[in-house]
Each structure stands twice: as structure tokens, then as C-alpha cells.
PDB file of C-alpha atoms in Angstrom:
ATOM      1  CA  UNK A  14     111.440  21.482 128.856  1.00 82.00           C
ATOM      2  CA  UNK A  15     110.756  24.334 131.122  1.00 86.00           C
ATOM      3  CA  UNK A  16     108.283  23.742 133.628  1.00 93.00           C
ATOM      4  CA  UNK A  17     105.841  26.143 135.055  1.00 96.00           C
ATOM      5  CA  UNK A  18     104.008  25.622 138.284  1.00 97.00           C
ATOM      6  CA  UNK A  19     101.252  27.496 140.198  1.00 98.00           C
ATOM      7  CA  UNK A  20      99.979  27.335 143.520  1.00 98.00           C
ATOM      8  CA  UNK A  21      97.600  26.478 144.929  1.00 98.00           C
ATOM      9  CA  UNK A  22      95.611  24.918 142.383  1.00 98.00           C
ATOM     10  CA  UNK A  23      92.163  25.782 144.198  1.00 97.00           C
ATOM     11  CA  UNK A  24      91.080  28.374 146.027  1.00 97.00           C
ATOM     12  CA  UNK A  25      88.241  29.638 147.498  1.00 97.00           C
ATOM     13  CA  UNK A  26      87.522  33.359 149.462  1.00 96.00           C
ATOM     14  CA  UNK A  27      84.863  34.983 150.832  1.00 97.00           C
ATOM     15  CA  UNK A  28      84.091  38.457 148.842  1.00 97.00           C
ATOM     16  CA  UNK A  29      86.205  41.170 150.107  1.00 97.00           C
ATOM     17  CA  UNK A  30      89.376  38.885 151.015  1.00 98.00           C
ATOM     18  CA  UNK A  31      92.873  39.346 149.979  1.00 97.00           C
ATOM     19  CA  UNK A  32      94.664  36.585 147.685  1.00 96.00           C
ATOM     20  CA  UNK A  33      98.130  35.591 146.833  1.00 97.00           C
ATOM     21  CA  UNK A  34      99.148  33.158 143.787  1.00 98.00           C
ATOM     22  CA  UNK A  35     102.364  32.178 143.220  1.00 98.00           C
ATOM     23  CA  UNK A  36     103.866  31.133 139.842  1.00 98.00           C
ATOM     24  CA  UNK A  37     107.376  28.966 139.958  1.00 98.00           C
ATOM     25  CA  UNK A  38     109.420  28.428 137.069  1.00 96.00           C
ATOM     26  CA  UNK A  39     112.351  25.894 136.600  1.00 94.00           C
ATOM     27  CA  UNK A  40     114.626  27.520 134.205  1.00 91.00           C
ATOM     28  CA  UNK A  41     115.757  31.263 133.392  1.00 88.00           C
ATOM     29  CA  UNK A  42     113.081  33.096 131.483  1.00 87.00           C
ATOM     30  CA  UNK A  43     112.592  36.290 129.312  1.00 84.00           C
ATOM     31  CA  UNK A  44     109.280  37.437 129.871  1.00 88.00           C
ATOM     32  CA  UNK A  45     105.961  36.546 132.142  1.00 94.00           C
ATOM     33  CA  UNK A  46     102.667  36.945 131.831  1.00 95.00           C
ATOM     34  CA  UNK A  47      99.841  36.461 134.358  1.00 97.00           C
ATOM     35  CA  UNK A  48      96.367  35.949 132.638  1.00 97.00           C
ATOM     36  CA  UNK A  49      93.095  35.688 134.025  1.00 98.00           C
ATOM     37  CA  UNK A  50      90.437  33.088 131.893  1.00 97.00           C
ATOM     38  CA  UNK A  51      87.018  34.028 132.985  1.00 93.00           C
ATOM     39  CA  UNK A  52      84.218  31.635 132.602  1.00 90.00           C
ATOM     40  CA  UNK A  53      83.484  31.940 128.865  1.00 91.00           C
ATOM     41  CA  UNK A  54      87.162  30.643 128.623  1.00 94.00           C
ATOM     42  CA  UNK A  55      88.420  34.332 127.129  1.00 95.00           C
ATOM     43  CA  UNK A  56      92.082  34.943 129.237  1.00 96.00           C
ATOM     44  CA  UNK A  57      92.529  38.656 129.813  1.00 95.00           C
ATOM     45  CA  UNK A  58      96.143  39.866 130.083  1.00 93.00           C
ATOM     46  CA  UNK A  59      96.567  40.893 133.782  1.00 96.00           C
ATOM     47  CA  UNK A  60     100.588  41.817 133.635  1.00 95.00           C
ATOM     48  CA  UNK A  61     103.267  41.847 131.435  1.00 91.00           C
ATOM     49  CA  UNK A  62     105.826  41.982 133.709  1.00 94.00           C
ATOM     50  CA  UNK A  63     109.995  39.935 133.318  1.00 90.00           C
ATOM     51  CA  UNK A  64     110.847  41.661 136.471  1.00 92.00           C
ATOM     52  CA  UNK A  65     110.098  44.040 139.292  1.00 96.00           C
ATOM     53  CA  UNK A  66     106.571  45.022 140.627  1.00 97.00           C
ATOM     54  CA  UNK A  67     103.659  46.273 138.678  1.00 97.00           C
ATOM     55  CA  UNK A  68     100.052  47.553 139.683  1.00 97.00           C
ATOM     56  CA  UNK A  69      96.650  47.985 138.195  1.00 96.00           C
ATOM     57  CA  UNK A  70      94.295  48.930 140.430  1.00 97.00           C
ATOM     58  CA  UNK A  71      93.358  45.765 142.956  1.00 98.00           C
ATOM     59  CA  UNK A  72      96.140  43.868 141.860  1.00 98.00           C
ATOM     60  CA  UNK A  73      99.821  43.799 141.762  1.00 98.00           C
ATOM     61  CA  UNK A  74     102.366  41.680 140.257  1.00 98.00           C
ATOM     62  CA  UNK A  75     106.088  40.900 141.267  1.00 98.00           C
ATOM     63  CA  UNK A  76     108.646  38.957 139.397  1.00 97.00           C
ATOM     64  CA  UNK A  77     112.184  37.950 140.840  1.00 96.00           C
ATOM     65  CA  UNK A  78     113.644  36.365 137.687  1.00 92.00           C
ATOM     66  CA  UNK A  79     116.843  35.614 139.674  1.00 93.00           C
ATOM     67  CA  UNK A  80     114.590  33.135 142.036  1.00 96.00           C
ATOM     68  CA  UNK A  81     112.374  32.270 139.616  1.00 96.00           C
ATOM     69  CA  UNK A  82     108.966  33.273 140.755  1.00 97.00           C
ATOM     70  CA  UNK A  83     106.115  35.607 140.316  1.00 98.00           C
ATOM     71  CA  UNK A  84     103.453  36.521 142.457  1.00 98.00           C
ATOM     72  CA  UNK A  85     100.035  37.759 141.739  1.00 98.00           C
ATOM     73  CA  UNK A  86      97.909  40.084 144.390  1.00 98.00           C
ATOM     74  CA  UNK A  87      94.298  40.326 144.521  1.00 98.00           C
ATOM     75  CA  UNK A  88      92.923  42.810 147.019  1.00 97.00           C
ATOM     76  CA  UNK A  89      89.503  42.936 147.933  1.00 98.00           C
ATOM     77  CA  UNK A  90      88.152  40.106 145.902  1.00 97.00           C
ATOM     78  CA  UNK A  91      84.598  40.148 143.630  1.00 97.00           C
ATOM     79  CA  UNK A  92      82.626  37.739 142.348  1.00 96.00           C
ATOM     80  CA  UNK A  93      83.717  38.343 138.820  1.00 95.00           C
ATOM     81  CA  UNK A  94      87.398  37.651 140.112  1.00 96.00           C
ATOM     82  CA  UNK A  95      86.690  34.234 139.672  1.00 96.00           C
ATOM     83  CA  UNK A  96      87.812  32.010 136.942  1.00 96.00           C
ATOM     84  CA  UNK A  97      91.413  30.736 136.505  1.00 98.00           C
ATOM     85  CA  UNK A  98      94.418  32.421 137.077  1.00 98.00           C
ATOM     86  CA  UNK A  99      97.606  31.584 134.472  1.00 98.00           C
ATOM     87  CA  UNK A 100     101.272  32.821 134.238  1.00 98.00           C
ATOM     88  CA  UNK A 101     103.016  31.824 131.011  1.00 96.00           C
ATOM     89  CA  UNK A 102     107.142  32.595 130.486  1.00 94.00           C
ATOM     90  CA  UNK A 103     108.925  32.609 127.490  1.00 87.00           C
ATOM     91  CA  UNK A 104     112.308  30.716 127.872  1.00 79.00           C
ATOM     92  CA  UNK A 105     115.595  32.920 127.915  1.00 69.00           C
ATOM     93  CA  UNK A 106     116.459  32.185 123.847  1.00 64.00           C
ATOM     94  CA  UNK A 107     116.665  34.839 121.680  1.00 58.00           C
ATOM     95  CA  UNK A 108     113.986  34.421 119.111  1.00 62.00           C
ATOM     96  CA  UNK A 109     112.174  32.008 121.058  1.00 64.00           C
ATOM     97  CA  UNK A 110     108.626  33.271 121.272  1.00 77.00           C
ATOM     98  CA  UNK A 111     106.744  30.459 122.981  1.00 86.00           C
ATOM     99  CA  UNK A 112     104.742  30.867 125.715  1.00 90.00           C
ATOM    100  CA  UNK A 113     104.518  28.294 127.942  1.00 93.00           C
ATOM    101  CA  UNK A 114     101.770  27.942 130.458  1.00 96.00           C
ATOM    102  CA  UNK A 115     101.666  27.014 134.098  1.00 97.00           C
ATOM    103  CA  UNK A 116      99.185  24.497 135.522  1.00 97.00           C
ATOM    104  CA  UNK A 117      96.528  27.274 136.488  1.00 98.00           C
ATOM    105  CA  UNK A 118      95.009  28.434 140.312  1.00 98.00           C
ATOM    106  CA  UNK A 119      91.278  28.510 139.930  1.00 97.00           C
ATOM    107  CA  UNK A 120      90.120  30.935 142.108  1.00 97.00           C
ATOM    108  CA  UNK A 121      86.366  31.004 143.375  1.00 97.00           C
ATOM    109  CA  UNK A 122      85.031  34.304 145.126  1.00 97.00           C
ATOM    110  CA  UNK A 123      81.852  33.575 147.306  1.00 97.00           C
ATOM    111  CA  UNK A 124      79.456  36.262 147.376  1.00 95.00           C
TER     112      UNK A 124
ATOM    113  CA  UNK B  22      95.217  46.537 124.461  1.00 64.00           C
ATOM    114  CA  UNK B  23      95.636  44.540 120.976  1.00 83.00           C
ATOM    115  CA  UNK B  24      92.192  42.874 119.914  1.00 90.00           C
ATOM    116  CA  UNK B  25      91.977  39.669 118.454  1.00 94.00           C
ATOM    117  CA  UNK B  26      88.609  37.543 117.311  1.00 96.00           C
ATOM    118  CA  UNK B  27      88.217  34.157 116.301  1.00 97.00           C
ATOM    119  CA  UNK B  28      85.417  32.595 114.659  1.00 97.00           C
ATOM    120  CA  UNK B  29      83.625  30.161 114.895  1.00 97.00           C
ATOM    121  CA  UNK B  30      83.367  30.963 118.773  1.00 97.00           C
ATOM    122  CA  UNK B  31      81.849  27.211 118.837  1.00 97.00           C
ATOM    123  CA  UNK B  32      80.808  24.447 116.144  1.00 97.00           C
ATOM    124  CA  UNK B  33      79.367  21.154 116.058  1.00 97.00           C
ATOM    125  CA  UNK B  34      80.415  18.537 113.658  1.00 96.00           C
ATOM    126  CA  UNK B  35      80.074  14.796 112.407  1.00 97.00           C
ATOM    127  CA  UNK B  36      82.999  12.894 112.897  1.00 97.00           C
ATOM    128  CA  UNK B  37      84.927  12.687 109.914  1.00 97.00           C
ATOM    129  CA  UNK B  38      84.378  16.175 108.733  1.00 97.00           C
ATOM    130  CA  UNK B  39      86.840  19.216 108.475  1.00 97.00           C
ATOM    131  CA  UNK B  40      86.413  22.445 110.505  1.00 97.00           C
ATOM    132  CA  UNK B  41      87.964  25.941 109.719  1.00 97.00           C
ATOM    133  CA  UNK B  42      88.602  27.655 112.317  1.00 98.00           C
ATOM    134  CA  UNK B  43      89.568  31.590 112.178  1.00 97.00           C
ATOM    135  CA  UNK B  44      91.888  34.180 113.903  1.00 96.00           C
ATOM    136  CA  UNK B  45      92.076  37.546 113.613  1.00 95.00           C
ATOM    137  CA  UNK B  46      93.992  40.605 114.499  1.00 92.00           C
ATOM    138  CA  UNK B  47      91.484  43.646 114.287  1.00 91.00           C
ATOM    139  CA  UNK B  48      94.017  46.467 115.085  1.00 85.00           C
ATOM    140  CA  UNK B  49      97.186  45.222 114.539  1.00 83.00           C
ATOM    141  CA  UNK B  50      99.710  43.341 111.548  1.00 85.00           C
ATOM    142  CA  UNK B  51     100.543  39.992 112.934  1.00 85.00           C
ATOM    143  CA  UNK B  52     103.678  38.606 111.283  1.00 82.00           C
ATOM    144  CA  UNK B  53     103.547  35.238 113.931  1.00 88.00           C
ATOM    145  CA  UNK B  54     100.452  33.785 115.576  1.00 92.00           C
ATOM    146  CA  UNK B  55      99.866  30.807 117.537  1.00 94.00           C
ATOM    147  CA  UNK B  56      97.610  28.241 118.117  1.00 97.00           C
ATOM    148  CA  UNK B  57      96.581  26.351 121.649  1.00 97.00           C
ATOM    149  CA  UNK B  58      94.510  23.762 122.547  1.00 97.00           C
ATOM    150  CA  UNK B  59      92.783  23.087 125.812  1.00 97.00           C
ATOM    151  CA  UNK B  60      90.781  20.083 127.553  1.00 95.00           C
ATOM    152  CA  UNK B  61      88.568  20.872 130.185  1.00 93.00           C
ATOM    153  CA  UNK B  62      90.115  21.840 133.347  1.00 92.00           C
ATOM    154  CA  UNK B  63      94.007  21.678 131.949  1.00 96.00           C
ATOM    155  CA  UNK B  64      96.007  24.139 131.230  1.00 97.00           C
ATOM    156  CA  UNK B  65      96.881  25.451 127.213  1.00 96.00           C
ATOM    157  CA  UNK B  66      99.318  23.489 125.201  1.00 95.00           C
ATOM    158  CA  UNK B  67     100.734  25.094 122.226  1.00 95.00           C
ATOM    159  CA  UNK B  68      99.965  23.267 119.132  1.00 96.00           C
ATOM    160  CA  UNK B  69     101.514  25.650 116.474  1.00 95.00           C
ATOM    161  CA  UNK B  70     103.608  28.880 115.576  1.00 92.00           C
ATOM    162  CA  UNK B  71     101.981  30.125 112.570  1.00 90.00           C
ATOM    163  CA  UNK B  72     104.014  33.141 110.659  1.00 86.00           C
ATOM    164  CA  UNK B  73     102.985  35.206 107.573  1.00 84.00           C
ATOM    165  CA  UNK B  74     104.075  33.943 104.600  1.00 83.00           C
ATOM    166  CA  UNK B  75     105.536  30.848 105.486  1.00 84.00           C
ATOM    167  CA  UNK B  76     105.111  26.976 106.858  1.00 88.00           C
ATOM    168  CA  UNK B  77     103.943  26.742 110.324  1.00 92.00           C
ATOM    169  CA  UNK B  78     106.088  25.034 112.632  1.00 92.00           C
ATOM    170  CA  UNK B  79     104.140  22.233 114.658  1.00 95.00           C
ATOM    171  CA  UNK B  80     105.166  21.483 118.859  1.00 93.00           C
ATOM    172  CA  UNK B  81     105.841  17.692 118.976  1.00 93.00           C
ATOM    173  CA  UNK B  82     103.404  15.580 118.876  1.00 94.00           C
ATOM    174  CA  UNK B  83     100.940  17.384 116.809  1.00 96.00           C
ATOM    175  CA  UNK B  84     100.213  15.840 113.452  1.00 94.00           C
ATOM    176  CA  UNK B  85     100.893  18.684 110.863  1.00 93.00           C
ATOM    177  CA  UNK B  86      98.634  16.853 108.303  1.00 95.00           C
ATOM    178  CA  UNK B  87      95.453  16.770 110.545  1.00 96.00           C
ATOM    179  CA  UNK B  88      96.005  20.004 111.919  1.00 97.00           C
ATOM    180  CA  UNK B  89      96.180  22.884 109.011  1.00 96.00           C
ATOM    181  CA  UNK B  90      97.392  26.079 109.317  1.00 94.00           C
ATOM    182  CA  UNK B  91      97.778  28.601 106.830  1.00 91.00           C
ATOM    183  CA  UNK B  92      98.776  32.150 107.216  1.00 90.00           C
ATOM    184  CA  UNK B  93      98.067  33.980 104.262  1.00 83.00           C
ATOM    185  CA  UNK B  94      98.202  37.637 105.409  1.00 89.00           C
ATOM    186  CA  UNK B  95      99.119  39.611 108.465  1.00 88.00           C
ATOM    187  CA  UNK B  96      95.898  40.076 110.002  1.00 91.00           C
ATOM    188  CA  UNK B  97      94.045  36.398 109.115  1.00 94.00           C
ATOM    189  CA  UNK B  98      95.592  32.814 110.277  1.00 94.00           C
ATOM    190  CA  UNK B  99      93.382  29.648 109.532  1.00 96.00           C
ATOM    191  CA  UNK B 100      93.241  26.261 111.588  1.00 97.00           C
ATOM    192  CA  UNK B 101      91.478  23.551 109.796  1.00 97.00           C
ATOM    193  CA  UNK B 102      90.896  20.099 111.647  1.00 97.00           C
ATOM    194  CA  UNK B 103      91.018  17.783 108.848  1.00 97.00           C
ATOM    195  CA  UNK B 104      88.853  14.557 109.159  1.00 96.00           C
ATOM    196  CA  UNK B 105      88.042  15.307 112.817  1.00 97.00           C
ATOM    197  CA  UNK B 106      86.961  12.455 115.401  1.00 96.00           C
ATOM    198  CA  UNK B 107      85.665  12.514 118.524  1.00 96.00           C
ATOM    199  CA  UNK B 108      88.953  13.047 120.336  1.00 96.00           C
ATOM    200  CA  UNK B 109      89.390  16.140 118.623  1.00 96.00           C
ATOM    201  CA  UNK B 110      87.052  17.986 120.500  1.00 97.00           C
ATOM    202  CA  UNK B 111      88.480  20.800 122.567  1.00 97.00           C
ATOM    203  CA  UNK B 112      88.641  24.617 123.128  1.00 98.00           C
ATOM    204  CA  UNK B 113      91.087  25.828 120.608  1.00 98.00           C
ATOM    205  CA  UNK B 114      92.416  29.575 121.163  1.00 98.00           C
ATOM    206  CA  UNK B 115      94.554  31.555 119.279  1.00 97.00           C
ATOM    207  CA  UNK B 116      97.225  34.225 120.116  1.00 95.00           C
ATOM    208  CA  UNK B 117      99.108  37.150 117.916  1.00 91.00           C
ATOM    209  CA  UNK B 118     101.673  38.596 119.244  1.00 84.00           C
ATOM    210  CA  UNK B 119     102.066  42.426 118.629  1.00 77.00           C
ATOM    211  CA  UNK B 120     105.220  42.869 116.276  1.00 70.00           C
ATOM    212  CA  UNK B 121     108.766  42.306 117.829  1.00 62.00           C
ATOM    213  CA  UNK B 122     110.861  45.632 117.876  1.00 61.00           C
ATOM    214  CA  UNK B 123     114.725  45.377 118.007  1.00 49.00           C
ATOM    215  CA  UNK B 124     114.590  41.900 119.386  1.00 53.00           C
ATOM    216  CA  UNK B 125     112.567  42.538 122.668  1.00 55.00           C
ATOM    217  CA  UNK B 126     109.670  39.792 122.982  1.00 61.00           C
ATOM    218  CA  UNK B 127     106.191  41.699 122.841  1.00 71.00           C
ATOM    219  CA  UNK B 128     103.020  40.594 124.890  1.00 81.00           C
ATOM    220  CA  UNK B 129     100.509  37.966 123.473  1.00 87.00           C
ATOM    221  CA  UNK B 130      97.149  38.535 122.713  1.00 90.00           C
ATOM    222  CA  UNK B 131      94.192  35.933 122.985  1.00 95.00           C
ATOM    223  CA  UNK B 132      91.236  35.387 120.800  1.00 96.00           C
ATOM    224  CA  UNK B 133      87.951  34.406 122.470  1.00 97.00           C
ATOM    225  CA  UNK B 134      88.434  30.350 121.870  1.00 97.00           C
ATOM    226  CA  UNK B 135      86.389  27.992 119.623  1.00 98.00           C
ATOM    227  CA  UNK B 136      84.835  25.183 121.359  1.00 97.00           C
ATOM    228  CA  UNK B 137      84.590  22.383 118.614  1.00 97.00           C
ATOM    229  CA  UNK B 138      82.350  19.616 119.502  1.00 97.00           C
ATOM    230  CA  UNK B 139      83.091  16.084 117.000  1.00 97.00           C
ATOM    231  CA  UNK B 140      79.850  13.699 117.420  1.00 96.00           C
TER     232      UNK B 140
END
């Protein structure tokens, strides 16, 4: 199966610091999301985004399906940024709706 | 964006017992809905596609009879952890995807999770 990988897997800022994540995926996909899982375990949908750049407000996404990676932006970090970060793709199969997950950056902002 | 709720958000049972677990689109007709499972510090795993009307289909590996999921209408899908043990426990989540127009996939929407505890 497809496989999904984030880096780094840990990271930890000082409040006010810029991140990058990075999402790799092995085979051609349909769609990406990014989702953030705060601390009660909820995930929040950050971006819906198969391709080119999208922003909402601090952060920014960018997919390059044709090199199979995504990239997440957080500018000027908060505490309540912290939690885990996830992208999940849906493989390139017409009525295949399956999200599957990468392995997660947890991301820790020190006040 | 689409809301979806689940309930029980956590539960505590004896080992050997069923739980019912409950998901629920609140503004939107779900036709398919899915299930995940998560252990602490791991990422989701999809147990189950669950669609309106029909069976579920399971991911390999899950055991269809233990894990029950029924879909009756578009807006309610049920898990029910039949004869749980302790291995069971986990943070189960659900998802409903906001209906698929002219064959373009549509985002996913998450319910809050239900942590199940099996003693």
C-alpha cells in the first residue's frame, strides 16, 4: 500500500518561531489533507489542498503532486499550535475514498 | 465547515461487555462514513467504510464480527465493540465525508473521538 511519511516526527519552537513540516507520499494521489489533532485528540481540517498553494491566515500549504510532497507553514507559532500535525491522501483510484494517514509531526510551542 | 459529533466522547467498561459507540453528521446527509482507530502516540488506521444502506466494508485485519457497524440513515452510523477485552481499548474517531459531486473526492470531516477504556 501507499505509504505516507512526515517529517520530523518531533519538534519543538520557541513562541513566535516559524515552522516547516513536510509530508512525502510514495505513490500518485488524488487529494491531501493536512490536519491538526489538538490535545483533546479532536483533528481540525487545516487544508484541503491536491495541488498548488493555499493560505489561511498563519499558515500555508503547498502540494507538488508530480514530486509527491506537501508542505505545511506555520508562521509565528502559539502555544495552542501545539498538538500533532497529520496529512492524509487518498490514492489516485476513482471511487477510492480512503484516507490514509501519515505517521504524524508533533509539534510543541514553548511559551 | 461540516460538523460531526460522536458520543460517547469516553466510556469505561468490564471486559467482556459490548459498547455502542455513535457518529453523527449535524448539518449534512452522509451517504459513506468511516471509522479509525488510534493507540496512543500512533497515527489513525482505518478500520471501516460504513455507507447508508448497505454492509460496511472492513480494512484487513479487522474482525467484522467484533467490530459492528451499522448505518441505518444518512446522518447516524453505529460502532459496537462486541465482547470487548482489554486490548480493545483505544481512541476510536469517526469521519463523514460531505457528499461526492460528479466524481470529485470531497473533504473528510472528524468527530471528536471516543476513548473506550476495557478493565
Amino acid at each position: 500500500g501507499i505509504q505516507v511519511e512526515q517529517s520530523p516526527p518531533d519538534l519543538i519552537l520557541q513562541e513566535g518561531a516559524n515552522s516547516t513540516l513536510r509530508c512525502n507520499f510514495s505513490d500518485s494521489v488524488n487529494n491531501l489533507q493536512w490536519f491538526h489533532q489538538n490535545p483533546w485528540g479532536q483533528l481540525i481540517n487545516l487544508f484541503y489542498i491536491p495541488s498548488g498553494t493555499k493560505q489561511n491566515g498563519r499558515l500555508s500549504a503547498t502540494t507538488v503532486a508530480t514530486e509527491r510532497y506537501s508542505l505545511l507553514y506555520i508562521s509565528s507559532s502559539q502555544t495552542t499550535d501545539s498538538g500533532v500535525y497529520f496529512c492524509a491522501v487518498v490514492l489516485s483510484n476513482f471511487g477510492n475514498e480512503k484516507l490514509t494517514f501519515g505517521t504524524g509531526t508533533r509539534l510543541t510551542i514553548i511559551p | 465547515g461540516a460538523v460531526v459529533s460522536q458520543h460517547p466522547s469516553w466510556v469505561i467498561c468490564k471486559s467482556g461487555t459490548s459498547v455502542k459507540i455513535e457518529c453523527r453528521s449535524l448539518d449534512f446527509q452522509a451517504t459513506t462514513m468511516f471509522w479509525y482507530r488510534q493507540f496512543p502516540k500512533q497515527s489513525l488506521m482505518l478500520m471501516a467504510t460504513s455507507n447508508e444502506g448497505s454492509k460496511a466494508t472492513y480494512e484487513q485485519g479487522v474482525e467484522k464480527d467484533k467490530f459492528l457497524i451499522n448505518h441505518a440513515s444518512l446522518t447516524l452510523s453505529t460502532l459496537t465493540v462486541t465482547s470487548a477485552h482489554p486490548e480493545d481499548s483505544s481512541f476510536y474517531i469517526c469521519s463523514a465525508r460531505v457528499p461526492l459531486l460528479a466524481g470529485v473526492y470531497n473533504e473528510q470531516f472528524f468527530g471528536p473521538g471516543t476513548r473506550l477504556t476495557v478493565l
